[in-house]
mmCIF file of C-alpha atoms and ligand atoms in Angstrom:
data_model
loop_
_atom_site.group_PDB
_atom_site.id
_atom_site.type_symbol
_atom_site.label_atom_id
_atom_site.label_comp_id
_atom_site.label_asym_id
_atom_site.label_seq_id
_atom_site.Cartn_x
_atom_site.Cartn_y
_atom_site.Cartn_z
ATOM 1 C CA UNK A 1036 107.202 95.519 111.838
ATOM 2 C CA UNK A 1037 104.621 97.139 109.489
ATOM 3 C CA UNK A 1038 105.810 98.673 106.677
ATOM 4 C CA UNK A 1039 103.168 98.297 103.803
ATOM 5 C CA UNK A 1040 100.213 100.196 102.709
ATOM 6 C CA UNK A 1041 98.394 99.659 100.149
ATOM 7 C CA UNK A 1042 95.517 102.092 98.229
ATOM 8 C CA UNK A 1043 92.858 100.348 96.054
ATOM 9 C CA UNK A 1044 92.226 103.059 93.457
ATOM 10 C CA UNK A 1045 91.032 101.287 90.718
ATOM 11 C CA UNK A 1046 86.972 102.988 91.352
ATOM 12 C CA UNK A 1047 85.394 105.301 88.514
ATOM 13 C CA UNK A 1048 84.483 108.397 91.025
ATOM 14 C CA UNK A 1049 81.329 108.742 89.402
ATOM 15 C CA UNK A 1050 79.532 111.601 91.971
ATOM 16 C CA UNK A 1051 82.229 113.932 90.558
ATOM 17 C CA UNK A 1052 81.647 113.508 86.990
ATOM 18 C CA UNK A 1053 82.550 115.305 84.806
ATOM 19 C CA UNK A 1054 86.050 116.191 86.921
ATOM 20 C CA UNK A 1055 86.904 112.034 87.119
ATOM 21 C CA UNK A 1056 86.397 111.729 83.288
ATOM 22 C CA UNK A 1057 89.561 112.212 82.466
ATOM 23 C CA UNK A 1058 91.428 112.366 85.593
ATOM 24 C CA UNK A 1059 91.445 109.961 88.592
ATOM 25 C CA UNK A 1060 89.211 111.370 91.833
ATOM 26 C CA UNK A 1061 92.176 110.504 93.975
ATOM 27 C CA UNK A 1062 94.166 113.618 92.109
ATOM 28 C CA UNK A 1063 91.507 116.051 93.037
ATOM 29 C CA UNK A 1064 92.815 118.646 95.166
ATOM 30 C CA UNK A 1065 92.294 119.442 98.645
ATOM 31 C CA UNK A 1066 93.095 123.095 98.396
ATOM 32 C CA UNK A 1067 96.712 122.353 96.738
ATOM 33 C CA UNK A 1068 97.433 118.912 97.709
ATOM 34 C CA UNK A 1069 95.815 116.140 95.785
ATOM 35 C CA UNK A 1070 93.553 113.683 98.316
ATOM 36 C CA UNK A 1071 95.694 110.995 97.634
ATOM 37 C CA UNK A 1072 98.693 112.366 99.039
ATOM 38 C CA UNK A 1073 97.310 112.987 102.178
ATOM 39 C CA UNK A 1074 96.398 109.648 102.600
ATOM 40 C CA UNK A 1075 100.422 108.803 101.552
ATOM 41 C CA UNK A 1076 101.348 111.271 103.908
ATOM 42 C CA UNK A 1077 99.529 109.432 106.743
ATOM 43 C CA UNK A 1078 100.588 106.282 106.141
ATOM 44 C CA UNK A 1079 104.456 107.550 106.291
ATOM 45 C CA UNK A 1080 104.158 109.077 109.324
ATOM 46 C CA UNK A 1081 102.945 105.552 110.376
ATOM 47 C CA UNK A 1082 106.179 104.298 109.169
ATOM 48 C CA UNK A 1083 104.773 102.503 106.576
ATOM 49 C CA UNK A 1084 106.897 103.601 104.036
ATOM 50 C CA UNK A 1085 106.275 101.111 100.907
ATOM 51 C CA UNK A 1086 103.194 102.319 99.301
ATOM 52 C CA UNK A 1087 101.181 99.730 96.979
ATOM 53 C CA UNK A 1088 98.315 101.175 94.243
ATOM 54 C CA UNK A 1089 95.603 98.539 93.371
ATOM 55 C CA UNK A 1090 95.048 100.880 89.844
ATOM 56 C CA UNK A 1091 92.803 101.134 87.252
ATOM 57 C CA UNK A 1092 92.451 102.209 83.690
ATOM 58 C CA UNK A 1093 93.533 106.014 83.576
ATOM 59 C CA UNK A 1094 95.024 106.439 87.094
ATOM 60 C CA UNK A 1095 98.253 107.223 85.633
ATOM 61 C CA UNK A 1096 98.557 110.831 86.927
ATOM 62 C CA UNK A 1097 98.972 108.905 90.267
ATOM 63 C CA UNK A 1098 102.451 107.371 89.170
ATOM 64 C CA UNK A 1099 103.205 110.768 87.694
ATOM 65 C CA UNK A 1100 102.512 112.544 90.855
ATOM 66 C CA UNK A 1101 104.892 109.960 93.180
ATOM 67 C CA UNK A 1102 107.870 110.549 90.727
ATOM 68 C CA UNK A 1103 110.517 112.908 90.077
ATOM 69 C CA UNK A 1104 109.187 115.644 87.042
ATOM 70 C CA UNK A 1105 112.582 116.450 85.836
ATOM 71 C CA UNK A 1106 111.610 118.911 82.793
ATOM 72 C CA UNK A 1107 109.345 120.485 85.928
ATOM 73 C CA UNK A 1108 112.387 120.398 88.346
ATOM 74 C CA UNK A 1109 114.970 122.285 86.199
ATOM 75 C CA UNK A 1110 112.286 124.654 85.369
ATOM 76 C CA UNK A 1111 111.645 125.945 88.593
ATOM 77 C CA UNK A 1112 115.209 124.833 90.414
ATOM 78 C CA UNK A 1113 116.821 127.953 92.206
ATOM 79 C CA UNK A 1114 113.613 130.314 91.906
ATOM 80 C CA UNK A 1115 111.289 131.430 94.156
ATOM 81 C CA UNK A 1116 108.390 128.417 93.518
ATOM 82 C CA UNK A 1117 110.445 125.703 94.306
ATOM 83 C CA UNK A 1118 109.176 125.146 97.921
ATOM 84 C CA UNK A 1119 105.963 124.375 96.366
ATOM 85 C CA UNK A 1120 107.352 121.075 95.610
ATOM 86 C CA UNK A 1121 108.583 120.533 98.899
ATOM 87 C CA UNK A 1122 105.880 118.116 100.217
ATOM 88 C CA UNK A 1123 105.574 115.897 97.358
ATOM 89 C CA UNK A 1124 109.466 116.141 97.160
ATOM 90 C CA UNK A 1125 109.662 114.633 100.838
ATOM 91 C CA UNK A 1126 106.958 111.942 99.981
ATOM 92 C CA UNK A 1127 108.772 110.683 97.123
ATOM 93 C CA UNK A 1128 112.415 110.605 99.047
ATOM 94 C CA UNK A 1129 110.771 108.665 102.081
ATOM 95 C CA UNK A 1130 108.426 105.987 100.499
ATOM 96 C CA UNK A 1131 108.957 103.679 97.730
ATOM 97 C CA UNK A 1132 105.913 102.876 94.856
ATOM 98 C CA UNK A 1133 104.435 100.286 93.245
ATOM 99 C CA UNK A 1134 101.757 99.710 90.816
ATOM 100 C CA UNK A 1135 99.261 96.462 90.090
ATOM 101 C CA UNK A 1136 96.159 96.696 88.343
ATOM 102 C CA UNK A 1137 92.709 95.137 89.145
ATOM 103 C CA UNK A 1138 91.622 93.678 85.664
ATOM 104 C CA UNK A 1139 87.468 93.872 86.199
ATOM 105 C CA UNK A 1140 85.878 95.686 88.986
ATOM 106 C CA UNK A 1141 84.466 92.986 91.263
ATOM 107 C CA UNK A 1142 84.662 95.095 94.262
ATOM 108 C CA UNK A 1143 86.844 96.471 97.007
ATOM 109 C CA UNK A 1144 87.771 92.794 98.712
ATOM 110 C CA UNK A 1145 88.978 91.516 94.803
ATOM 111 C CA UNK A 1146 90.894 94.774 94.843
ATOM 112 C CA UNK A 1147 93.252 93.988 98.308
ATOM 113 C CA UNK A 1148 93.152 90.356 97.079
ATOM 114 C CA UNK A 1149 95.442 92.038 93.554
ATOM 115 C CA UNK A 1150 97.418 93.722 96.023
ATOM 116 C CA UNK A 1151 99.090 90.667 97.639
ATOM 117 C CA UNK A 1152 101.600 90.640 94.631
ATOM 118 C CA UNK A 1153 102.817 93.195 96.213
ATOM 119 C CA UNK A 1154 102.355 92.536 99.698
ATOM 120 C CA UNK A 1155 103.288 89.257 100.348
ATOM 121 C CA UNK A 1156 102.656 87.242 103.156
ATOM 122 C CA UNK A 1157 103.152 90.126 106.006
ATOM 123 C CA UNK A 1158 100.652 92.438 107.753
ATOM 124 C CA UNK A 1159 99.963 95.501 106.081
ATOM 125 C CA UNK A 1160 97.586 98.703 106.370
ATOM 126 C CA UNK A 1161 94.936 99.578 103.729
ATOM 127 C CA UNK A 1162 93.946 102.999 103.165
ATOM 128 C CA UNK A 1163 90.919 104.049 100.629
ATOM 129 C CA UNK A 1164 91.577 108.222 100.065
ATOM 130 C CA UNK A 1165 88.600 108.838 99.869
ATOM 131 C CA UNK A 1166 88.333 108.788 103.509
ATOM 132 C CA UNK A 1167 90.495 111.908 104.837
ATOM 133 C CA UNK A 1168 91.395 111.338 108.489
ATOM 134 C CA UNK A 1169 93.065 114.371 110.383
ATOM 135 C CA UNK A 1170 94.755 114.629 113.926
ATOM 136 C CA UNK A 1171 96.455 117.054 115.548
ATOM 137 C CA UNK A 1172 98.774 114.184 117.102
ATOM 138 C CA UNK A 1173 99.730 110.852 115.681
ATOM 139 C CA UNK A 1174 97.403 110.212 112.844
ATOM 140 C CA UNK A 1175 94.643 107.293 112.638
ATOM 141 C CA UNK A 1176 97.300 104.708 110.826
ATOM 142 C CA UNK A 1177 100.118 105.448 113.311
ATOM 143 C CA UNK A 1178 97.313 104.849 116.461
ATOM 144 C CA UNK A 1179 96.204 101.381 114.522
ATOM 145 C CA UNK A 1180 100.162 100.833 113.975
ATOM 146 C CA UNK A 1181 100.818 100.957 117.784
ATOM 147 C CA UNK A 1182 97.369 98.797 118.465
ATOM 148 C CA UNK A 1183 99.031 96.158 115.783
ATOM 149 C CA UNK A 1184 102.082 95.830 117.921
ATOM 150 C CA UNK A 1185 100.389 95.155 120.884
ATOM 151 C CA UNK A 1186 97.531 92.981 119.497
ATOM 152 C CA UNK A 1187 98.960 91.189 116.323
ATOM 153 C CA UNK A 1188 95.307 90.795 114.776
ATOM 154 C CA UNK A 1189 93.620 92.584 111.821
ATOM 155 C CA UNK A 1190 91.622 96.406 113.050
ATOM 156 C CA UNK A 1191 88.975 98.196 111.480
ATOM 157 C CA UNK A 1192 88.574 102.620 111.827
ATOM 158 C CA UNK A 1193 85.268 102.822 113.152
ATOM 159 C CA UNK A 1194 83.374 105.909 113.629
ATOM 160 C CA UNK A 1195 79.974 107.080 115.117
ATOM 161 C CA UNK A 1196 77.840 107.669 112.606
ATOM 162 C CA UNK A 1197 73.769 108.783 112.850
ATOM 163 C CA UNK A 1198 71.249 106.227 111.731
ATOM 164 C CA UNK A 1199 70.374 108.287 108.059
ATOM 165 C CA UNK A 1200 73.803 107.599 107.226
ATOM 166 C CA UNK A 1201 74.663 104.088 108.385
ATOM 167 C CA UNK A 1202 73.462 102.176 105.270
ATOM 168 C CA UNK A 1203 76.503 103.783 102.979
ATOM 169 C CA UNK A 1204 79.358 101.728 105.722
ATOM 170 C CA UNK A 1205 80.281 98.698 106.396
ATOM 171 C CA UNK A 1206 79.114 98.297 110.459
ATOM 172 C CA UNK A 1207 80.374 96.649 113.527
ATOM 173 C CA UNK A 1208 79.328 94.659 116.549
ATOM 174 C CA UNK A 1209 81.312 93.768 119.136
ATOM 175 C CA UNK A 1210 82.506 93.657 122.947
ATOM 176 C CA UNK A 1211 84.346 96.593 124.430
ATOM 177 C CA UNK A 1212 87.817 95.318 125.929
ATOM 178 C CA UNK A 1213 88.967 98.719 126.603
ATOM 179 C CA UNK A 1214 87.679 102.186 126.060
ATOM 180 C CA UNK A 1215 86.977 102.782 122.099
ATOM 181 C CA UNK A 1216 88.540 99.145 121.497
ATOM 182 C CA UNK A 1217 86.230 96.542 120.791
ATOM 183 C CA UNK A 1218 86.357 92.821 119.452
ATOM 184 C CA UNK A 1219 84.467 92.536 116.945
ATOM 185 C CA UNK A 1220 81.298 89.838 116.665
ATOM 186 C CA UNK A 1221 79.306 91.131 113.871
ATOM 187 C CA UNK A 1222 80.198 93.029 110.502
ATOM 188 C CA UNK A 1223 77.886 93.688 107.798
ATOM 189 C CA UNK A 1224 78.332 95.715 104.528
ATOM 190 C CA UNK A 1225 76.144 98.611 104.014
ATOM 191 C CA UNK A 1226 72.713 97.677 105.795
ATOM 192 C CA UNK A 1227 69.026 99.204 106.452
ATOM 193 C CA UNK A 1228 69.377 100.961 109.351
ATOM 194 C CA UNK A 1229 66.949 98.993 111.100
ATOM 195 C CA UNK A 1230 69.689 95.592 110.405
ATOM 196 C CA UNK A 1231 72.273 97.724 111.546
ATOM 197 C CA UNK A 1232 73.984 95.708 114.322
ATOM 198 C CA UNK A 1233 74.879 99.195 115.820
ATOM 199 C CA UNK A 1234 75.750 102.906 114.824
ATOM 200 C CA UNK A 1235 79.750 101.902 114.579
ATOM 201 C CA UNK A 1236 80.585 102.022 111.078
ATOM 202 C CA UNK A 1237 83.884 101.070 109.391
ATOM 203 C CA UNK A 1238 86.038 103.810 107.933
ATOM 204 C CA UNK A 1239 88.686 103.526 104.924
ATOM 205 C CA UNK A 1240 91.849 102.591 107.201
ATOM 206 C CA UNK A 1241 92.587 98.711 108.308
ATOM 207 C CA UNK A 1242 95.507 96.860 109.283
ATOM 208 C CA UNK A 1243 94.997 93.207 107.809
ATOM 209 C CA UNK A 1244 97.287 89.952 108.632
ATOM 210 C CA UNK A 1245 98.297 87.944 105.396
ATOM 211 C CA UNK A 1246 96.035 85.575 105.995
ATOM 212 C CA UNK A 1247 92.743 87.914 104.756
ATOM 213 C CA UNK A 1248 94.050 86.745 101.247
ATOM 214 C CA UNK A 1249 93.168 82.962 101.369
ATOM 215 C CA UNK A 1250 89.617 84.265 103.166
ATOM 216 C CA UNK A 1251 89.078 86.876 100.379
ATOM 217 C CA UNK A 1252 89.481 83.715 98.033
ATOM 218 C CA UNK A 1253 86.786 81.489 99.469
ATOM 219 C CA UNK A 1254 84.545 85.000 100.229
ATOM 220 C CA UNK A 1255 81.598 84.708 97.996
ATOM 221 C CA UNK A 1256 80.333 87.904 95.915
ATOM 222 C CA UNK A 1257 78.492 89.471 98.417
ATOM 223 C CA UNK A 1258 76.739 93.544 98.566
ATOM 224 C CA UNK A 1259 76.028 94.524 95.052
ATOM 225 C CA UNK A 1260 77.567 91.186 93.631
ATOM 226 C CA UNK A 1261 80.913 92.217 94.854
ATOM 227 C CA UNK A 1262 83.776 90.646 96.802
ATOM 228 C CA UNK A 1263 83.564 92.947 99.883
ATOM 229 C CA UNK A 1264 86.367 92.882 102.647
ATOM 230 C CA UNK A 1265 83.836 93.708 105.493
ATOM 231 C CA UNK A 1266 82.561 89.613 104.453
ATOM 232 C CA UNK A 1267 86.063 88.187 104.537
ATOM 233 C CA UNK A 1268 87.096 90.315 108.109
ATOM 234 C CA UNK A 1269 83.762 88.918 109.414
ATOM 235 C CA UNK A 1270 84.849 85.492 108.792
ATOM 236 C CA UNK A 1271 88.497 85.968 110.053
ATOM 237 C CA UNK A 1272 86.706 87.193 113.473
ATOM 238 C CA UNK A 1273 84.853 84.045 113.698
ATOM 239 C CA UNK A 1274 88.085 81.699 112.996
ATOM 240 C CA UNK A 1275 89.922 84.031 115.565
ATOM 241 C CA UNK A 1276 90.012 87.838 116.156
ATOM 242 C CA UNK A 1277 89.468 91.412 114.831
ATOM 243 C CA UNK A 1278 89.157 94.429 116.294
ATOM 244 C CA UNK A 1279 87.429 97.486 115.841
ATOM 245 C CA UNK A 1280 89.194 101.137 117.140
ATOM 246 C CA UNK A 1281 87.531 104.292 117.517
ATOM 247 C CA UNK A 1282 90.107 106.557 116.585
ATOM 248 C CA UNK A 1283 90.930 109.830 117.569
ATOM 249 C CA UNK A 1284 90.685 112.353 115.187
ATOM 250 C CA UNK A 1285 88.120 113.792 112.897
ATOM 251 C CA UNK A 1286 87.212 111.889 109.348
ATOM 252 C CA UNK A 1287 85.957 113.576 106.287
ATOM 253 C CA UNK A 1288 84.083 111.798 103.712
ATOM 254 C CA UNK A 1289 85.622 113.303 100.309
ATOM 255 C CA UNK A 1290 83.632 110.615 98.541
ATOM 256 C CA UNK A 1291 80.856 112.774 98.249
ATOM 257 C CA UNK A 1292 80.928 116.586 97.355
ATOM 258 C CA UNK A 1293 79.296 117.304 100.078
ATOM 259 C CA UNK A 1294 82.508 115.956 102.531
ATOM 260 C CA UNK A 1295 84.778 117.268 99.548
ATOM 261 C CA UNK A 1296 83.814 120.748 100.087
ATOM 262 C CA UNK A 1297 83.822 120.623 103.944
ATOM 263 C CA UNK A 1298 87.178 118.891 103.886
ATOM 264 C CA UNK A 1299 88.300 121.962 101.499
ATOM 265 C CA UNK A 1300 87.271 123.911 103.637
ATOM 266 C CA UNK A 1301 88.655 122.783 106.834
ATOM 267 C CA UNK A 1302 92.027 122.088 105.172
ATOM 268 C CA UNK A 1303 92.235 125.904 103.658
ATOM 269 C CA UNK A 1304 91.249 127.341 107.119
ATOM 270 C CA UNK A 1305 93.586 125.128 109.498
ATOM 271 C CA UNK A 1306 96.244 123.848 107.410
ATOM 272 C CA UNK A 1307 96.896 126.094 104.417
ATOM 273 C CA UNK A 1308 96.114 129.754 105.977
ATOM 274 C CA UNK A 1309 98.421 128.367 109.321
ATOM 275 C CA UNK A 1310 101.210 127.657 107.115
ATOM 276 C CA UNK A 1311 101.714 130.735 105.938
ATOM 277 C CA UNK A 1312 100.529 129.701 102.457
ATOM 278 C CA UNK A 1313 97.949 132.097 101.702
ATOM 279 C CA UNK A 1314 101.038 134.674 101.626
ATOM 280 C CA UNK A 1315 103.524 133.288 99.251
HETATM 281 C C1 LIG B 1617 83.936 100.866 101.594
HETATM 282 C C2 LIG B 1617 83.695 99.619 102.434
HETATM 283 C C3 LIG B 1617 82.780 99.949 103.613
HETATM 284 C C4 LIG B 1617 83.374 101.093 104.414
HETATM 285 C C5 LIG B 1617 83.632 102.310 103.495
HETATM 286 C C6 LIG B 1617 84.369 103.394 104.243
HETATM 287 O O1 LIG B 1617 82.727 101.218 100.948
HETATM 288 O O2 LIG B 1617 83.115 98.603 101.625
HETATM 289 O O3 LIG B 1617 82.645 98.822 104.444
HETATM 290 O O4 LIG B 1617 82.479 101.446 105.464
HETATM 291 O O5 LIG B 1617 84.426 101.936 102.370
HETATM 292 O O6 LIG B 1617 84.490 104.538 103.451
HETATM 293 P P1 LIG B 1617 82.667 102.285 99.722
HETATM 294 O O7 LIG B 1617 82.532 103.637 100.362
HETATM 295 O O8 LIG B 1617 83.930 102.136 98.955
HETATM 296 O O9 LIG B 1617 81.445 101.898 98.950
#
């Protein structure tokens, strides 16, 4: 059974400087709901309910947000505002939290490698936030949860993507075994577009077995002199297998402003507004 996730969120979020001087880019907020908690959110609805952060200098105000703010509960307990708490409330009563830090930046396959002091040697999911994933059904963790079960192997999100854009993902090749399934062949971090080995790139959501930790060891610096995961799940499909899903649902890259804005925008008009919010 899966039941860990962790979230590497040790990076700088330099495109949104100045906001991420101060404060981490995972706490920005999507409408009223910082990204981070969707993500959280996600991953218990996948029934992974032990959350793991791979943190940083000043990510802080992420352990602040996943605990109880007593001064902030007695303030507000028995008045009107106190349902605004409600979601965050729920999170923090159905998921457990712990904290590591990654010492030097050396890249997002060194940052899962920190988290295995708090995995341990059992499968577990890997969300980066920046990614925002929505479904009307199950979301993209709980489809690569039910995959797990039937496949026992590491998956990678993938997601169409056109050519102009390919060279900011790690991309896939592989064989189709069954509609939007596909074992993968090929990986590379970030190439030209004309290396690309197709248009499939991987998005921030991966269920890894335990033994991606003694790969990431012997995985040389690779991209940018860093220790990248697409590297180490390329060698893992070569010793034996990975897959690649398609997922259903539609992704939002909040990594950028451009995605940020979009993703605000499609959160305020479908979720917020349909919850009544907007009236409170
Ligand atoms: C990371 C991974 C990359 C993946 C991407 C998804 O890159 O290294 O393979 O395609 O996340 O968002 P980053 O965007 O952190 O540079």
């Amino acid at each position: 059974m899966l039941k860990k996730c962790l979230f590497p969120v040790a990076g700088y979020g330099t495109r949104f400087l100045p906001a991420t001087k101060a404060m981490p880019k995972e706490m920005l907020p999507l409408v009223n709901k910082p990204l981070v908690q969707y993500g959280v959110e996600e991953a218990i609805q996948a029934g992974l309910t032990e959350i793991g952060f791979v943190t940083g200098r000043g990510k802080r105000a992420i352990e602040d947000h996943f605990d109880t703010s007593f001064e902030l509960e007695h303030q507000i307990a028995g008045t009107g505002k106190e349902h605004y708490l409600d979601s965050v409330r729920s999170v923090i009563s159905e998921a457990s939290f712990s904290y590591t830090r990654q010492g030097e930046m050396r890249g997002l396959g060194d940052a899962i490698l920190q988290g295995q002091r708090l995995i341990g040697d059992e499968a577990f999911a890997v969300v980066l936030a920046d990614d925002l994933c929505l479904n009307d059904g199950d979301g993209v963790l709980a489809q690569m949860v039910q995959l797990y079960n039937q496949f026992r192997c590491s998956i990678v999100a993938v997601d169409e993507v056109p050519k102009d854009q390919i060279h900011k993902f790690g991309v896939i090749a592989g064989n189709e075994i069954k509609p939007g399934l596909f074992q993968v062949t090929d990986m590379v971090e970030k190439p030209a577009a004309e290396d690309a080995p197709s248009n499939m790139a991987i998005i921030g959501r991966y269920i890894l077995t335990p033994d991606i930790f003694d790969i990431i060891r012997e995985t040389p610096p690779g991209k940018n002199g860093e220790v990248q995961i697409t590297d180490a799940l390329l060698a893992q499909a070569r010793k034996g297998c990975v897959l690649a899903y398609r997922f259903k649902g539609r992704r939002f890259d909040c990594g950028s402003v451009d995605g940020f804005i979009e993703a605000t925008n499609f959160v305020y008009e479908n979720i917020y507004l349909s919850e009544g919010e907007g009236q409170k």
